[in-house]
Coordinates of C-alpha atoms and ligand atoms in Angstrom, one line a residue:
X1 CA 6.2 -2.1 11.3
X2 CA 5.2 0.7 9.0
X3 CA 4.1 3.8 10.9
X4 CA 0.8 5.0 9.4
X5 CA 0.7 8.4 7.8
X6 CA -2.3 10.6 7.4
X7 CA -1.6 13.6 5.1
X8 CA -4.1 16.4 4.3
X9 CA -4.0 17.7 0.8
X10 CA -5.7 21.1 1.1
X11 CA -5.5 21.7 -2.7
X12 CA -6.3 25.4 -3.5
X13 CA -8.5 26.1 -0.4
X14 CA -8.3 28.2 2.6
X15 CA -8.0 31.9 3.6
X16 CA -5.4 32.9 6.1
X17 CA -8.1 33.1 8.9
X18 CA -9.7 29.8 8.1
X19 CA -6.4 28.1 7.8
X20 CA -5.2 29.5 11.1
X21 CA -8.3 28.0 12.8
X22 CA -7.9 24.7 11.0
X23 CA -4.2 24.5 12.0
X24 CA -5.0 25.4 15.6
X25 CA -7.7 22.7 15.7
X26 CA -5.4 20.1 14.4
X27 CA -2.6 21.0 16.8
X28 CA -5.0 20.9 19.7
X29 CA -6.5 17.5 18.6
X30 CA -3.4 15.5 17.9
X31 CA -1.6 13.7 20.7
X32 CA 2.1 13.2 21.0
X33 CA 1.4 9.6 21.9
X34 CA -0.3 8.9 18.6
X35 CA 1.1 6.1 16.5
X36 CA 0.1 7.7 13.2
X37 CA 2.2 10.5 11.7
X38 CA 0.1 13.5 10.8
X39 CA 1.0 15.9 7.9
X40 CA -0.8 18.8 6.2
X41 CA 0.0 20.1 2.7
X42 CA -1.5 23.6 2.4
X43 CA -1.2 25.9 -0.6
X44 CA 2.4 27.3 -0.9
X45 CA 1.4 30.7 0.4
X46 CA 0.0 29.2 3.6
X47 CA 3.1 27.0 4.4
X48 CA 4.8 29.7 6.6
X49 CA 1.5 29.8 8.6
X50 CA 1.5 26.0 8.9
X51 CA 5.2 26.2 10.0
X52 CA 4.3 28.8 12.6
X53 CA 1.2 27.0 13.9
X54 CA 2.6 23.5 14.0
X55 CA 6.2 24.1 15.1
X56 CA 6.9 22.0 18.2
X57 CA 3.8 19.8 17.7
X58 CA 3.9 16.2 16.5
X59 CA 2.4 17.3 13.1
X60 CA 4.6 18.0 10.1
X61 CA 3.8 19.9 6.9
X62 CA 4.6 19.7 3.2
X63 CA 4.0 21.1 -0.3
X64 CA 1.6 19.9 -3.0
X65 CA 4.0 20.3 -5.9
X66 CA 7.5 21.6 -6.6
X67 CA 9.6 22.7 -9.5
X68 CA 12.2 20.4 -11.0
X69 CA 14.7 23.3 -10.8
X70 CA 16.5 24.5 -7.7
X71 CA 16.3 28.2 -8.5
X72 CA 16.4 30.6 -11.4
X73 CA 14.2 32.3 -14.1
X74 CA 11.0 30.1 -13.6
X75 CA 8.2 32.6 -13.0
X76 CA 5.6 31.3 -10.7
X77 CA 7.4 28.2 -9.6
X78 CA 8.5 27.0 -6.1
X79 CA 11.5 24.8 -5.6
X80 CA 12.3 21.9 -3.3
X81 CA 15.0 23.9 -1.4
X82 CA 12.5 26.6 -0.8
X83 CA 10.0 24.2 0.7
X84 CA 12.8 22.7 2.8
X85 CA 13.7 26.1 4.0
X86 CA 10.2 26.5 5.4
X87 CA 10.5 23.2 7.3
X88 CA 8.5 21.0 4.9
X89 CA 9.0 17.3 5.4
X90 CA 6.9 16.0 2.5
X91 CA 5.9 17.1 -0.9
X92 CA 3.2 15.5 -3.1
X93 CA 4.3 14.7 -6.6
X94 CA 2.3 13.5 -9.5
X95 CA -1.2 14.1 -8.1
X96 CA -3.8 13.3 -10.7
X97 CA -4.9 16.9 -10.9
X98 CA -1.3 17.9 -11.8
X99 CA -1.2 15.1 -14.3
X100 CA -4.5 15.8 -16.0
X101 CA -5.0 19.6 -15.6
X102 CA -1.3 20.6 -15.9
X103 CA 0.0 18.0 -18.3
X104 CA 2.5 16.4 -16.0
X105 CA 3.9 13.3 -17.7
X106 CA 5.3 10.2 -16.0
X107 CA 8.8 11.5 -16.9
X108 CA 8.1 14.9 -15.4
X109 CA 6.7 13.3 -12.2
X110 CA 9.9 11.1 -12.0
X111 CA 12.0 14.3 -12.3
X112 CA 10.0 16.0 -9.6
X113 CA 10.4 13.0 -7.4
X114 CA 14.2 13.2 -7.8
X115 CA 14.2 17.0 -7.2
X116 CA 12.2 16.4 -4.0
X117 CA 14.7 13.9 -2.6
X118 CA 17.7 16.0 -3.7
X119 CA 16.2 18.8 -1.6
X120 CA 15.8 16.5 1.4
X121 CA 12.1 16.2 1.1
X122 CA 10.1 13.0 1.2
X123 CA 8.0 12.7 -2.0
X124 CA 4.5 11.3 -1.7
X125 CA 4.2 9.8 -5.2
X126 CA 0.6 9.6 -6.4
X127 CA -0.5 6.9 -8.8
X128 CA -4.0 5.8 -9.9
X129 CA -6.2 4.9 -12.8
X130 CA -9.2 6.8 -14.3
X131 CA -12.7 5.2 -14.4
X132 CA -12.2 4.5 -18.1
X133 CA -9.0 2.7 -17.4
X134 CA -10.5 0.7 -14.6
X135 CA -13.4 -0.4 -16.8
X136 CA -11.0 -1.4 -19.5
X137 CA -9.1 -3.6 -17.0
X138 CA -6.1 -1.3 -17.2
X139 CA -5.7 -0.5 -13.5
X140 CA -2.6 -2.6 -12.9
X141 CA -1.0 -1.6 -16.2
X142 CA -1.5 2.1 -15.5
X143 CA -0.3 2.0 -11.9
X144 CA 2.7 -0.2 -13.0
X145 CA 3.6 2.3 -15.7
X146 CA 3.4 5.3 -13.3
X147 CA 5.5 3.5 -10.7
X148 CA 8.1 2.0 -13.1
X149 CA 8.8 5.5 -14.5
X150 CA 10.1 6.4 -11.1
X151 CA 11.7 3.1 -10.3
X152 CA 13.6 3.1 -13.6
X153 CA 15.0 6.5 -13.1
X154 CA 15.7 6.5 -9.3
X155 CA 15.9 2.9 -8.3
X156 CA 14.3 0.9 -5.6
X157 CA 16.7 2.3 -3.0
X158 CA 15.0 5.7 -3.4
X159 CA 11.8 4.3 -1.9
X160 CA 13.6 4.1 1.5
X161 CA 12.8 7.8 1.5
X162 CA 9.4 8.0 -0.3
X163 CA 5.7 7.4 0.3
X164 CA 3.3 6.1 -2.4
X165 CA -0.3 7.2 -2.6
X166 CA -2.8 5.1 -4.5
X167 CA -5.5 7.4 -5.6
X168 CA -8.1 6.1 -8.1
X169 CA -9.0 9.1 -10.1
X170 CA -12.7 8.2 -10.1
X171 CA -12.7 8.4 -6.3
X172 CA -11.1 11.8 -5.9
X173 CA -13.5 14.5 -4.8
X174 CA -16.4 12.4 -6.0
X175 CA -17.6 10.9 -2.7
X176 CA -17.2 7.5 -4.4
X177 CA -14.6 5.6 -2.4
X178 CA -12.9 2.4 -3.5
X179 CA -14.1 -0.5 -1.4
X180 CA -11.6 -1.7 1.1
X181 CA -11.2 -4.8 -1.1
X182 CA -10.7 -2.8 -4.3
X183 CA -8.1 -0.6 -2.7
X184 CA -6.3 -3.5 -1.0
X185 CA -6.0 -5.3 -4.3
X186 CA -4.2 -2.4 -5.9
X187 CA -2.1 -1.7 -2.8
X188 CA -1.0 -5.4 -2.8
X189 CA -0.1 -5.1 -6.4
X190 CA 2.0 -2.0 -5.9
X191 CA 3.8 -3.7 -3.0
X192 CA 4.5 -6.7 -5.2
X193 CA 6.1 -4.5 -7.8
X194 CA 8.4 -3.1 -5.1
X195 CA 9.0 -6.7 -3.8
X196 CA 10.2 -7.8 -7.2
X197 CA 13.1 -5.3 -6.8
X198 CA 13.7 -5.4 -3.0
X199 CA 11.8 -7.3 -0.4
X200 CA 12.9 -5.2 2.6
X201 CA 12.2 -1.9 0.9
X202 CA 8.8 -3.2 -0.2
X203 CA 7.9 -4.2 3.4
X204 CA 8.9 -0.8 4.8
X205 CA 7.4 1.5 2.1
X206 CA 4.2 3.2 3.2
X207 CA 1.4 3.1 0.7
X208 CA -1.5 5.5 1.4
X209 CA -5.0 5.4 0.0
X210 CA -6.6 8.6 -1.3
X211 CA -10.0 9.3 -2.8
X212 CA -13.0 10.4 -0.7
X213 CA -11.6 9.0 2.5
X214 CA -13.4 10.4 5.5
X215 CA -14.1 9.8 9.1
X216 CA -16.9 7.3 8.4
X217 CA -15.0 5.1 6.0
X218 CA -11.4 5.5 7.2
X219 CA -11.4 2.6 9.7
X220 CA -12.2 -0.2 7.3
X221 CA -9.9 1.1 4.6
X222 CA -7.0 1.5 7.1
X223 CA -7.7 -2.0 8.4
X224 CA -6.4 -3.5 5.1
X225 CA -3.0 -5.1 5.5
X226 CA -1.4 -3.0 2.7
X227 CA -3.0 0.3 3.4
X228 CA -0.7 2.4 5.6
X229 CA -2.5 5.6 5.8
X230 CA -4.4 8.2 3.8
X231 CA -4.0 11.2 1.5
X232 CA -7.0 13.2 2.4
X233 CA -8.5 16.0 0.3
X234 CA -11.9 17.4 1.2
X235 CA -12.1 15.8 4.6
X236 CA -8.8 17.4 5.6
X237 CA -10.4 20.9 5.6
X238 CA -12.3 20.3 8.8
X239 CA -10.3 19.7 11.9
X240 CA -12.7 17.3 13.6
X241 CA -13.2 15.2 10.4
X242 CA -9.5 15.1 9.7
X243 CA -8.7 14.2 13.3
X244 CA -11.2 11.3 13.2
X245 CA -9.2 9.8 10.3
X246 CA -6.0 10.4 12.2
X247 CA -7.4 8.5 15.2
X248 CA -8.6 5.7 12.9
X249 CA -5.0 5.3 11.8
X250 CA -3.7 4.9 15.3
Ligands
PGA301 P1 -10.5 13.7 -1.8 O1 -9.1 14.0 -2.5 O2 -10.2 13.2 -0.4 O3 -11.2 15.0 -1.7 O4 -11.2 12.7 -2.7 C1 -8.0 13.2 -2.3 C2 -6.8 13.7 -3.0 O5 -7.0 14.3 -4.2 O6 -5.6 13.7 -2.6

């Protein structure tokens, strides 16, 4: 049985005061008995606050990005070992905003995935097609290319310690969610690519859906057989909304 994971991607949002209140709200609302695992990925600068607020709770925290390097003269970067040092469990790699706005290629994403695992972090590998690619019937080709870039470099065995997030770019921050059927189709496809390499790993790998998931649509998305949780942007910035999704994953 795959344990569902609901991870909040705060992106570049939150003052110290707002974030403290959000973290307190999440801590208060999650129950130790919950089946779903809950994670938050705040901006780097708020990670120590998340560590302080969530320590000893069932919730874990992570980064939104990392450097491929461990340390050195890389102004403005944060490394995997640094995230680990602040108690991070997860780190998002290859989010579409990193790919499109910061020029991260499949090769760079694969390198970051390896750097995350080398530091003892669990990468949440994001894949997904743009609207143009979907309309050109390229969804499977794009997702396969993004996935194979990592599989070729790190092997199927590395997915014992990784999470995949399918995030159709056209659904991110747009309020346009993939239908449960559209999402399930791609999730099944992703799992089939893993199955082609190793059936057991494929069965145990969690594949999250991301893209305008919220309290009101989480249940039917999470009811799909190959959807094992969510990567939540906008809806993770309000404790009650985020907790509703966490409960839907239980
Ligand atoms: P959204 O973002 O929930 O605001 O669409 C999801 C994501 O980008 O991870």
